Tab-separated table of C-alpha atoms and ligand atoms in Angstrom:
chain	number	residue	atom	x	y	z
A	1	UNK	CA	213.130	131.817	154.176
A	2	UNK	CA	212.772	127.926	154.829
A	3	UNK	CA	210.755	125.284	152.711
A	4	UNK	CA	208.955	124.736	155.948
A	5	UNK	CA	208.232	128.597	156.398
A	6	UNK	CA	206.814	128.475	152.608
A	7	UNK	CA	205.042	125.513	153.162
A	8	UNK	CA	203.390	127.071	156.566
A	9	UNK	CA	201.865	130.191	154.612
A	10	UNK	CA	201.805	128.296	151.334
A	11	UNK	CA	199.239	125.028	152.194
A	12	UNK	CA	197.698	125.520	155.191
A	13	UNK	CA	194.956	127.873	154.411
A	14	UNK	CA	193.883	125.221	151.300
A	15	UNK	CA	194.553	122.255	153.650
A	16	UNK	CA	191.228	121.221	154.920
A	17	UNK	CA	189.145	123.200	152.450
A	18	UNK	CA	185.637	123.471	153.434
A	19	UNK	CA	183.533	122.620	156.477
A	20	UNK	CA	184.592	121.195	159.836
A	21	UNK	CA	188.573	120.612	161.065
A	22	UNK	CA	188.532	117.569	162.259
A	23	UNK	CA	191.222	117.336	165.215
A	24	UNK	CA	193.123	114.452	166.945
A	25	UNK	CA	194.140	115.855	170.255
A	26	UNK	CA	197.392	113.673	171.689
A	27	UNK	CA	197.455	114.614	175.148
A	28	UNK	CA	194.309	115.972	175.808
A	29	UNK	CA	194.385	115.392	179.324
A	30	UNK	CA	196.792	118.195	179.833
A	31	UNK	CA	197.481	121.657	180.472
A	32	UNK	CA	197.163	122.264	176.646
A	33	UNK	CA	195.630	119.472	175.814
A	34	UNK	CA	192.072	120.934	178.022
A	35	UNK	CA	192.667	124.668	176.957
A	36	UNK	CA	192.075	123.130	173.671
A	37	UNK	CA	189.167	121.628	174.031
A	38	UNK	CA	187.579	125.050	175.532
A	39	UNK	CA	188.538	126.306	172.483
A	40	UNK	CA	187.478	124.159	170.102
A	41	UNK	CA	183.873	123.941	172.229
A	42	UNK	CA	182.890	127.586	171.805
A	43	UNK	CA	183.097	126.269	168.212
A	44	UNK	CA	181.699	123.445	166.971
A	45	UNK	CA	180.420	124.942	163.903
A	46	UNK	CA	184.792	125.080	162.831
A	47	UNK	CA	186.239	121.859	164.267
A	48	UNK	CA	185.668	118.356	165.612
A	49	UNK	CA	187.613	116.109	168.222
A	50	UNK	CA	188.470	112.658	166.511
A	51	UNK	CA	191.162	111.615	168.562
A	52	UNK	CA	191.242	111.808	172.287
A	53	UNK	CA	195.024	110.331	173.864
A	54	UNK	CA	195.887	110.626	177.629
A	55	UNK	CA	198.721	108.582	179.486
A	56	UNK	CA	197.005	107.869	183.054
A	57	UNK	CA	194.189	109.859	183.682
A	58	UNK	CA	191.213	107.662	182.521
A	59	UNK	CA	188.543	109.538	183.970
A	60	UNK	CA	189.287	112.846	181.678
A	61	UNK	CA	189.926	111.238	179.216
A	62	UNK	CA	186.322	109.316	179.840
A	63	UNK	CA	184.458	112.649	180.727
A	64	UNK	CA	186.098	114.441	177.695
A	65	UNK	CA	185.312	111.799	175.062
A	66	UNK	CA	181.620	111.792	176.736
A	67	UNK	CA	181.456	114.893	175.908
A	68	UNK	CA	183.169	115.050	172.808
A	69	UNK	CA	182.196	112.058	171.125
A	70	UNK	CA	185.839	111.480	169.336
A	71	UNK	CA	185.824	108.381	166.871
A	72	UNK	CA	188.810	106.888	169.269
A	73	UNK	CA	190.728	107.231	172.298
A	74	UNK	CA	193.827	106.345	173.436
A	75	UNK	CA	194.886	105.263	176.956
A	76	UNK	CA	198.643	104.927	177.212
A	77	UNK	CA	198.135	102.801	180.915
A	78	UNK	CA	197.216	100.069	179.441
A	79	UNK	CA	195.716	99.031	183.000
A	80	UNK	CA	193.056	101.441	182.679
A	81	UNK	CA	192.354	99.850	179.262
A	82	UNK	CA	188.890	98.302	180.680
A	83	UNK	CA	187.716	100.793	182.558
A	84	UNK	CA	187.531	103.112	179.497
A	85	UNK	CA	186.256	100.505	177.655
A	86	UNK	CA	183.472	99.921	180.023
A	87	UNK	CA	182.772	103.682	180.369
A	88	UNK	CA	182.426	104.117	176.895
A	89	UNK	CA	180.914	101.001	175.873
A	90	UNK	CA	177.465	102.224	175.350
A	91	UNK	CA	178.867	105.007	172.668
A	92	UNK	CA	180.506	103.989	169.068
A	93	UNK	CA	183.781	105.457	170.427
A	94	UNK	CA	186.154	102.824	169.753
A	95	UNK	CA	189.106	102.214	172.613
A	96	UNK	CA	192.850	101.420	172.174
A	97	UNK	CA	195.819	101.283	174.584
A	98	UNK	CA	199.315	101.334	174.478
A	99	UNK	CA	202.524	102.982	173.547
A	100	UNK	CA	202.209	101.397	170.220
A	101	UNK	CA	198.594	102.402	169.636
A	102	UNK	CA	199.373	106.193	169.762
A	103	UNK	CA	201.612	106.237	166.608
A	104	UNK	CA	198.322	103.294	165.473
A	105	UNK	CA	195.636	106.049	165.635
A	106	UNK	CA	198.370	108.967	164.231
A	107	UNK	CA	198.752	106.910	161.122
A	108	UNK	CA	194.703	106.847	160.421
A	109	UNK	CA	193.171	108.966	158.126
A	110	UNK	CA	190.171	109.953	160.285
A	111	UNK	CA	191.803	113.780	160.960
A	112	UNK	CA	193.088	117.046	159.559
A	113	UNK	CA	195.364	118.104	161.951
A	114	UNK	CA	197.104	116.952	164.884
A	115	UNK	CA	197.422	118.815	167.999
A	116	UNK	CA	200.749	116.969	169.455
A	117	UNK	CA	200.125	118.233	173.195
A	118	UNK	CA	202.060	115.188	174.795
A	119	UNK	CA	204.880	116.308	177.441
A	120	UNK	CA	207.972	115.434	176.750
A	121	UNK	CA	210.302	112.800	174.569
A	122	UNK	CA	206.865	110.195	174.566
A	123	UNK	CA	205.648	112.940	171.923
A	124	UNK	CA	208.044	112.012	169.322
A	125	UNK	CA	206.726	109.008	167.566
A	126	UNK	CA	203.458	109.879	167.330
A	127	UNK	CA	204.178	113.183	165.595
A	128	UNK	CA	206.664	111.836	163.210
A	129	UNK	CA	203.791	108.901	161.873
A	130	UNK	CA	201.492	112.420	161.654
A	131	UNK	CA	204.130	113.591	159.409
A	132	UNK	CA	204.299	110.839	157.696
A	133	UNK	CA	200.682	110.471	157.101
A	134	UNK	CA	200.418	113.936	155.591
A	135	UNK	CA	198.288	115.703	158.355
A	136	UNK	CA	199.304	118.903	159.866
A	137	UNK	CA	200.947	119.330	162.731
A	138	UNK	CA	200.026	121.619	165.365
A	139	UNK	CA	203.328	121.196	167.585
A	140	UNK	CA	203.083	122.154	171.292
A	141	UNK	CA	205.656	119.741	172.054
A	142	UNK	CA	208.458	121.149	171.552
A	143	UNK	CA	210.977	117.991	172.573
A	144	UNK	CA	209.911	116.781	169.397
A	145	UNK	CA	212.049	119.012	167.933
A	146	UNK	CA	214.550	119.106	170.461
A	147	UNK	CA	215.177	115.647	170.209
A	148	UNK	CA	215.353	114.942	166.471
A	149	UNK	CA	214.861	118.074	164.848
A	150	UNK	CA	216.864	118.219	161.285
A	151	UNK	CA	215.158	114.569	160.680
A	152	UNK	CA	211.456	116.188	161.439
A	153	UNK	CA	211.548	118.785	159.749
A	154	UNK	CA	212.990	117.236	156.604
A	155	UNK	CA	210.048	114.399	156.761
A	156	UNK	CA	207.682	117.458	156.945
A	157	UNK	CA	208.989	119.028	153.855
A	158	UNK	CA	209.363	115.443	152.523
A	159	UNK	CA	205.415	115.066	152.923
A	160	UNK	CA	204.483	118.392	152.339
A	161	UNK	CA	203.150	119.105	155.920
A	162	UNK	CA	203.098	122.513	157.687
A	163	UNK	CA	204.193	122.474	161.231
A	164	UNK	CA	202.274	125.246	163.274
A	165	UNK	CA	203.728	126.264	166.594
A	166	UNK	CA	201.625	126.282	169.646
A	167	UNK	CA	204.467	127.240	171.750
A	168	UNK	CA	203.707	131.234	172.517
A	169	UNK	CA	207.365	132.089	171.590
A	170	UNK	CA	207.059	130.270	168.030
A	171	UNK	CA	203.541	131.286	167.461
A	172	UNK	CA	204.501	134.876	167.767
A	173	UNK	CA	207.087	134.348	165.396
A	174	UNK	CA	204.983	132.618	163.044
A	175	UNK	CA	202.497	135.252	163.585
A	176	UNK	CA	205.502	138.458	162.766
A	177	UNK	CA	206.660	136.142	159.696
A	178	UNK	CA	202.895	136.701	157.889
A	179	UNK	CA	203.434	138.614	154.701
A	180	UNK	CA	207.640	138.379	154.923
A	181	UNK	CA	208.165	135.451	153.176
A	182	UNK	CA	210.720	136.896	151.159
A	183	UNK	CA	212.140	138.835	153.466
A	184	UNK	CA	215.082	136.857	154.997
A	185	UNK	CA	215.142	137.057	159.250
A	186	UNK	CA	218.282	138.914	160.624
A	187	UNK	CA	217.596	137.541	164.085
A	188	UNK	CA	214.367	136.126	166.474
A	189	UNK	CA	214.557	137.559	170.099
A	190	UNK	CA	212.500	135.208	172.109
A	191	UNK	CA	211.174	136.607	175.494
A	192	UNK	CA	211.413	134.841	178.810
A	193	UNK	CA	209.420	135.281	181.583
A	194	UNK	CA	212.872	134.720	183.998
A	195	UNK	CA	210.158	132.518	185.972
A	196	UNK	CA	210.072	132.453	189.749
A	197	UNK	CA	213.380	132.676	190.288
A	198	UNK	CA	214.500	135.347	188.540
A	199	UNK	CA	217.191	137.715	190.321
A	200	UNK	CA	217.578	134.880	192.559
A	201	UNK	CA	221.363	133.443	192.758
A	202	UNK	CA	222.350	129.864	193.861
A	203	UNK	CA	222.973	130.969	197.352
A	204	UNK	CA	219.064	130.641	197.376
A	205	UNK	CA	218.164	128.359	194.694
A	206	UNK	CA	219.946	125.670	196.481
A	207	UNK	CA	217.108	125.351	198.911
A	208	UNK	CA	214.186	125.579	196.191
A	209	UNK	CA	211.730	123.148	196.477
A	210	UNK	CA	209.326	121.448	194.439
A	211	UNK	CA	206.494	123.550	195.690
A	212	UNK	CA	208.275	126.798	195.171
A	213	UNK	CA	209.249	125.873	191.649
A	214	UNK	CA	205.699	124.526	190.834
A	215	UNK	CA	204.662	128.709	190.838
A	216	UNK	CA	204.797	130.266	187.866
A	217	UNK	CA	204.279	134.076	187.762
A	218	UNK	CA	202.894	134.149	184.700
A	219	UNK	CA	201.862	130.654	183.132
A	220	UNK	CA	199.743	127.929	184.884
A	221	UNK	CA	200.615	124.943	182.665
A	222	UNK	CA	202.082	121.239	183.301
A	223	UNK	CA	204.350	120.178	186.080
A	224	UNK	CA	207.344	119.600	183.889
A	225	UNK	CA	207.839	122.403	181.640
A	226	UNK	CA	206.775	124.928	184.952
A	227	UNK	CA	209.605	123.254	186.385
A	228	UNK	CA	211.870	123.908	182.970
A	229	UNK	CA	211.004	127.310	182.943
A	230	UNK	CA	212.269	127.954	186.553
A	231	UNK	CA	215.106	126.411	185.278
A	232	UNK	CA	215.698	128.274	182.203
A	233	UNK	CA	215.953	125.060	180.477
A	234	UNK	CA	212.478	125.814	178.803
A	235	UNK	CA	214.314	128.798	176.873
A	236	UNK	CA	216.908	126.657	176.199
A	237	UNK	CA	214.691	124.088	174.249
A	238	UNK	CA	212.527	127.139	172.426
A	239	UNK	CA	216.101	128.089	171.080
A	240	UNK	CA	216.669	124.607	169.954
A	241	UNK	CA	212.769	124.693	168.570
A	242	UNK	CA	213.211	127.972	166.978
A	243	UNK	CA	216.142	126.728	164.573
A	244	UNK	CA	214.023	123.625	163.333
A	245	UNK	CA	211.209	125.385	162.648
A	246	UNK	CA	212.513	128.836	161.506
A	247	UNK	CA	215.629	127.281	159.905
A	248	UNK	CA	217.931	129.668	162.149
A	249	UNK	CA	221.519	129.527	162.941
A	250	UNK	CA	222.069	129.488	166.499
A	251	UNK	CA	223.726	133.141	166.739
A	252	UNK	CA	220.402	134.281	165.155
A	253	UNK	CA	218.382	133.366	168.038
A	254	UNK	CA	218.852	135.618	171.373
A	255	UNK	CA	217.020	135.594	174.633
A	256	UNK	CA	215.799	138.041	176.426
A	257	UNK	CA	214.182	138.291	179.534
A	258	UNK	CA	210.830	140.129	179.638
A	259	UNK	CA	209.109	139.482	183.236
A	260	UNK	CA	205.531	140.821	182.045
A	261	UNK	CA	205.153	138.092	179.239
A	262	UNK	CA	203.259	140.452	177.028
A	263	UNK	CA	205.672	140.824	173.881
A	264	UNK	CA	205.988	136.794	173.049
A	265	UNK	CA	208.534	137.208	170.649
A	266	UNK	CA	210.209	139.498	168.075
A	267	UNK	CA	211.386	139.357	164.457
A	268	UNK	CA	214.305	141.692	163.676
A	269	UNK	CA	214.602	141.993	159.551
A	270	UNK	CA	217.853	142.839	157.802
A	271	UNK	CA	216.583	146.555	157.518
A	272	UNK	CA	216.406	146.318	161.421
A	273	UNK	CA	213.022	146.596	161.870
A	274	UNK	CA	211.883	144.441	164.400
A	275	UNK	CA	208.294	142.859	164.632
A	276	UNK	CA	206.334	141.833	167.755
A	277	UNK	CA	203.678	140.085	168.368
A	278	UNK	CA	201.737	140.866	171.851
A	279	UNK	CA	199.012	139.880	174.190
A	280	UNK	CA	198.141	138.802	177.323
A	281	UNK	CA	199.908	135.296	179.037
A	282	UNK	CA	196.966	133.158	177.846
A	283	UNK	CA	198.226	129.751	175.918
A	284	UNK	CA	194.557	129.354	174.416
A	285	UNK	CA	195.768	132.397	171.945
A	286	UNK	CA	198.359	130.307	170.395
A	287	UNK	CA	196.336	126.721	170.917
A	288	UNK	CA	193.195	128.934	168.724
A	289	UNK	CA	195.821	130.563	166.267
A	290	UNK	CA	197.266	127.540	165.375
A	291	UNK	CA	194.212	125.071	164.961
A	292	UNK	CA	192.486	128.253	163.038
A	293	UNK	CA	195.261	129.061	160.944
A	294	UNK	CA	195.149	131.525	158.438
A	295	UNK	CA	191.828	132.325	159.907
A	296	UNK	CA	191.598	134.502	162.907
A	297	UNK	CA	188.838	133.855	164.853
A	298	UNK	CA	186.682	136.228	167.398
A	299	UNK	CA	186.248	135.419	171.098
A	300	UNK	CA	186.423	136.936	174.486
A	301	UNK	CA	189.576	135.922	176.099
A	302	UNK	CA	190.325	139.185	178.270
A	303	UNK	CA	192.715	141.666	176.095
A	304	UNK	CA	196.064	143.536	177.195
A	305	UNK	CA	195.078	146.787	178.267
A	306	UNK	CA	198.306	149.182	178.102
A	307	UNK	CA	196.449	151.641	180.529
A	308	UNK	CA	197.190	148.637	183.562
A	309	UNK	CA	200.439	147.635	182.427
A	310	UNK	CA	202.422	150.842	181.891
A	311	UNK	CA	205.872	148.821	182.261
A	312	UNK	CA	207.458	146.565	179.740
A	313	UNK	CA	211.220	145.658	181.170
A	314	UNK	CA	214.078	143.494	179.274
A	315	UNK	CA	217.149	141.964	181.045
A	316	UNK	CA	220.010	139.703	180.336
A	317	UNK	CA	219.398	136.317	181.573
A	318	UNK	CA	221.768	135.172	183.878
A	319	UNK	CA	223.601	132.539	182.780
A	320	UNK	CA	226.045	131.603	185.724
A	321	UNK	CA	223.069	130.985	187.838
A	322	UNK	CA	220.587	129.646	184.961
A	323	UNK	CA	223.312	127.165	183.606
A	324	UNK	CA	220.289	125.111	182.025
A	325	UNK	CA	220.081	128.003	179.159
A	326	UNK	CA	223.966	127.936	179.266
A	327	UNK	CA	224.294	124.042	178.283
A	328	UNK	CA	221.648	124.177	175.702
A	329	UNK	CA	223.190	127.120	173.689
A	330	UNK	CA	226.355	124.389	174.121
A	331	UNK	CA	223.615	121.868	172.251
A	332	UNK	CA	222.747	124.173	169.708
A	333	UNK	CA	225.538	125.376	168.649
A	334	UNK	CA	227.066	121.553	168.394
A	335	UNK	CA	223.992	120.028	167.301
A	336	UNK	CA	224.039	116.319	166.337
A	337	UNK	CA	222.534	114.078	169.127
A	338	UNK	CA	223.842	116.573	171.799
A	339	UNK	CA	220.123	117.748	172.231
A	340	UNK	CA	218.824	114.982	172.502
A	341	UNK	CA	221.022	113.935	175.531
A	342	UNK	CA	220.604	116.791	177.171
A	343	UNK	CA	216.649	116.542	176.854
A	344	UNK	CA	216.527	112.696	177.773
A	345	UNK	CA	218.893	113.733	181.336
A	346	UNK	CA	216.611	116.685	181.800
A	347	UNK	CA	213.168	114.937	181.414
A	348	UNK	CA	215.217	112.517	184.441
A	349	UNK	CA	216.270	115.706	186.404
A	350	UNK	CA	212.657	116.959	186.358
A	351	UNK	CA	210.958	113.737	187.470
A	352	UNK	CA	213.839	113.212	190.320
A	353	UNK	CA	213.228	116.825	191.410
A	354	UNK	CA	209.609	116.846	191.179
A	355	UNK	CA	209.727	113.281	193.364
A	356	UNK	CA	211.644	115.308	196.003
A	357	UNK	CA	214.851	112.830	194.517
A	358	UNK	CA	217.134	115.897	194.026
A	359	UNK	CA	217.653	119.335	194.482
A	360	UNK	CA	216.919	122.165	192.389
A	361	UNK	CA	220.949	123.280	191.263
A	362	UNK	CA	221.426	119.156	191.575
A	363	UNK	CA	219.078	118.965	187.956
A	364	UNK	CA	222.119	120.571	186.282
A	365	UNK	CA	225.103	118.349	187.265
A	366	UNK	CA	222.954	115.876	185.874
A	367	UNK	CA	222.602	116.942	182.161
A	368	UNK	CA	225.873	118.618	182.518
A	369	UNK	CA	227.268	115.153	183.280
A	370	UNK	CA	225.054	113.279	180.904
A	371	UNK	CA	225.953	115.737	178.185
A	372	UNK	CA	229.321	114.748	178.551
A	373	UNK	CA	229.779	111.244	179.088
A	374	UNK	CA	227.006	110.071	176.211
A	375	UNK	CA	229.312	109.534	173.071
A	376	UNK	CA	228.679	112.352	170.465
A	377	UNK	CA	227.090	111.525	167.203
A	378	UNK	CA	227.163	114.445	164.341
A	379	UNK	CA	224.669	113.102	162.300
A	380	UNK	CA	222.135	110.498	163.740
A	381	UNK	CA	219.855	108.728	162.190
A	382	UNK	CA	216.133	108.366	163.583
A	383	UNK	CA	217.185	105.114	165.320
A	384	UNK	CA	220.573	106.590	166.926
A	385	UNK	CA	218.299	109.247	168.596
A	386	UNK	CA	216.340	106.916	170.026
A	387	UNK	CA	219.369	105.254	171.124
A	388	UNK	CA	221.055	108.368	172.212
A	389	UNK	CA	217.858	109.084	174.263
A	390	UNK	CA	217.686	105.454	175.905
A	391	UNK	CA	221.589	105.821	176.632
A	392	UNK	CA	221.610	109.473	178.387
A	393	UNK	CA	218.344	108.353	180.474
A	394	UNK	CA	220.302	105.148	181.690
A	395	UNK	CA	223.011	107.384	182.801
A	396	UNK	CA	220.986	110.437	184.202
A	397	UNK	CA	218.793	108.132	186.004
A	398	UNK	CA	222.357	105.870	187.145
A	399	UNK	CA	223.921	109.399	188.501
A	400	UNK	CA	220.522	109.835	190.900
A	401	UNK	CA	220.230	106.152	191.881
A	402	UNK	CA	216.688	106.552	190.686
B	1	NDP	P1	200.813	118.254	180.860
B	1	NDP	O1	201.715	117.512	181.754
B	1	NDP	O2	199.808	119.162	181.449
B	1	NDP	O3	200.026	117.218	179.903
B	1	NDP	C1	200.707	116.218	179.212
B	1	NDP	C2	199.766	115.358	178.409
B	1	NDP	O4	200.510	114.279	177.848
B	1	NDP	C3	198.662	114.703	179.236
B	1	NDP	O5	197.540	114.472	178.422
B	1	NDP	C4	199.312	113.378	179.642
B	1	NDP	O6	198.345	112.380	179.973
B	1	NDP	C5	200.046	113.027	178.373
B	1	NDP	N1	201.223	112.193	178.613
B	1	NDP	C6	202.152	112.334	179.580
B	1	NDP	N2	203.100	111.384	179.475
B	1	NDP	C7	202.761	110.630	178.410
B	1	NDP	C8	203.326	109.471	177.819
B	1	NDP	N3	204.456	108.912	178.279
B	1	NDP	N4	202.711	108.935	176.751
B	1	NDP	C9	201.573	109.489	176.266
B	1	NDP	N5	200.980	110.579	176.791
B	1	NDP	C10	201.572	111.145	177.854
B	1	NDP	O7	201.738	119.036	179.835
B	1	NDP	P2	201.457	120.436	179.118
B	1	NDP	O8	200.102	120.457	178.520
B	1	NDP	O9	201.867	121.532	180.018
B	1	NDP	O10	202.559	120.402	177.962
B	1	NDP	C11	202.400	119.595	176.808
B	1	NDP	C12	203.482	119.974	175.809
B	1	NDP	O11	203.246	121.312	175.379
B	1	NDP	C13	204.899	119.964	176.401
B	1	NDP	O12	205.797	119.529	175.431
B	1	NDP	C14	205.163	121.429	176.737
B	1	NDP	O13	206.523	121.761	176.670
B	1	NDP	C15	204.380	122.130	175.620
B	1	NDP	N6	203.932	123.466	175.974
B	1	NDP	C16	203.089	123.648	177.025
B	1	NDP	C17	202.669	124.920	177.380
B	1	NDP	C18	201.688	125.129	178.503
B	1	NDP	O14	201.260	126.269	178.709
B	1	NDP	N7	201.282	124.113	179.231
B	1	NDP	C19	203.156	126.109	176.661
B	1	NDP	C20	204.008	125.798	175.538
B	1	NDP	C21	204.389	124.523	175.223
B	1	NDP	P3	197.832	112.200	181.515
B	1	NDP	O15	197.144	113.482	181.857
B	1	NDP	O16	196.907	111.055	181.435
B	1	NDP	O17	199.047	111.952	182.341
B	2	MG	MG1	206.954	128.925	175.410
């Protein structure tokens, strides 16, 4: 099993060893970001809010930290600097702005544990100076991973951090791994919903719009990963997040699709037995599990009841339709910066598709393209991912005319 995995069950628990959690929320303006904070409401007598980050919705972020009464927030629009400044004035909650200021506040001392709820590549930097500062890491972004992965997860061993999933998948995982330490993994089989789409082929997802793909089943969560996962490409990145964190090699990781959502993920052993862990589609499970961690803590979020849902089904996901999940087993099995390419001309497919820009089948000629024309690089460094990144968005965003 990985350092990480040992580090996970090892420190946590003795982490923050008394008394209140204290926890910086980055993104709390979200889909996770606001489950959280219901959580962490019903129970103030476990954690506290310190940090309160949101990109461009001020007035959240102003009725949250009202409420809350973080020690800082962060606005990334730095235009809506003064008006949260204003708003908050009469409070000791102290304001900062800016791109810069979010990896500022992640390298203060004033928290326990980050929960990195940020969409998308903009989560990176901020997690990393987490890392580095020794707090733990409660990761629902998964592009963090996606994008830079091997160099993460080495700083986290490095500082001695534990990196919780939030991501249901990864949290199940985490969840079947309790008490197996020792036990090496044979595979992970990590469920997919299929999305809205499924059993659809491209005869009808060429006409999908934004509207269409903005229903999940399932999930109610953010605009751009409800868009991945009617993509498939959300799978695709939980693969790529499942090696970091699990240490996996990519033919130990296999998808399966599983329309109900109630088994989150499995852990097949080298006896194979295979673990589950199951529950109803409700993200503030994994948001509480991970914050809480080792503790398990009581509430009344409605249960699975196996006398409603007789039915569990598993499928192959179709890959000749789903392509997304097709190109990022290409990324994980090659590795290197390929990832990261194919995440930075995603993140450009999704925003083009969501701003009516492109079609739905159009968001994978993109990456496809991007994947291949963005030189390979085996073994980046921190800086040549960023690069990498910058690069494949210049190109992804060229190929639209965005
Ligand atoms: P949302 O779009 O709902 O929220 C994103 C948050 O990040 C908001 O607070 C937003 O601020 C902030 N943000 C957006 N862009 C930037 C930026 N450039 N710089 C700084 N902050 C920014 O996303 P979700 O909550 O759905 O997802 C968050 C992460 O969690 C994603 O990586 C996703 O893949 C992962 N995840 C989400 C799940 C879910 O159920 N939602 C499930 C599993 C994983 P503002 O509101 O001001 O724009
Ligand atoms: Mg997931």
């Amino acid at each position: 099993m990985s350092e990480q995995t040992k580090l996970q069950f090892a420190e946590t628990g003795s982490a923050v060893k008394s008394g209140v959690k204290r926890i910086a929320i980055f993104g709390s303006t979200g889909s996770i970001g606001t489950q959280a904070l219901d959580v962490i409401a019903a129970h103030p007598e476990l954690f506290s809010v310190e940090v309160l980050t949101a990109h461009h919705n001020e007035e959240l972020l102003i009725r949250q930290a009202l409420k809350f009464m973080p020690n800082m927030v962060v606005i990334g629009d730095e235009k809506k600097y003064l008006k949260v400044k204003e708003a908050l004035s009469p409070t000791p909650i102290k304001v900062f702005c800016g791109e810069k200021a979010l990896e500022e506040v992640a390298s203060m001392d004033c928290y326990d544990l980050m929960l990195a709820a940020i969409v998308g590549y903009a989560g990176l930097k901020p997690t990393v100076k987490a890392i580095s500062n020794g707090k733990i890491v409660a990761l629902a972004n998964k592009e963090t991973l996606v994008v830079a992965g091997d160099i993460v997860m080495k700083k986290a061993v490095e500082k001695r951090v534990p990196i919780i999933p939030v991501d249901s998948e990864h949290s199940a995982i985490f969840q079947c791994l309790i008490g197996e330490t020792r036990n090496p993994i044979e595979k992970v089989i990590l469920t997919a919903s299929g999305g809205p789409f499924l059993g659809r082929k491209p005869n009808f997802l060429v006409n999908v719009k934004r509207e269409h793909a903005l229903q999940h089943p399932n999930w109610n969560m953010g605009a751009k990963i409800t868009i991945d996962s009617a993509t498939l490409m959300n799978k695709g990145l939980e693969m790529i997040e499942a090696k970091w964190l699990f240490n996996l090699k990519p033919e130990q990781i296999q998808v399966v699709i599983h329309p109900q959502s109630i088994i989150h993920s499995m852990v097949q052993f080298e006896d194979g037995s295979i673990k589950a862990q199951l529950g109803l589609p409700d993200m503030k499970l994994p948001i509480q599990y991970a914050i809480s961690f080792p503790k398990r803590i009581r509430n009344e979020f409605p249960r699975y009841d196996f006398k409603k849902v007789h039915t569990l089904n598993f499928e192959e996901p179709d890959l000749k339709t789903f392509r997304n999940l097709a190109l990022a087993s290409e990324a994980l099995q090659k590795g290197g910066n390929l990832p990261c390419i194919m995440n930075a001309a995603n993140e450009i497919a999704v925003f083009a598709f969501l701003k009516n820009r492109i079609g739905f089948l159009e968001m994978t000629d993109v990456i496809e393209k991007t994947m291949q024309k963005v030189s390979f690089i085996a073994k980046p460094t921190l800086e040549e991912y960023f690069e990498s990144d910058g690069e494949a968005r210049t190109y992804a965003a060229d190929l639209i005319q965005l």
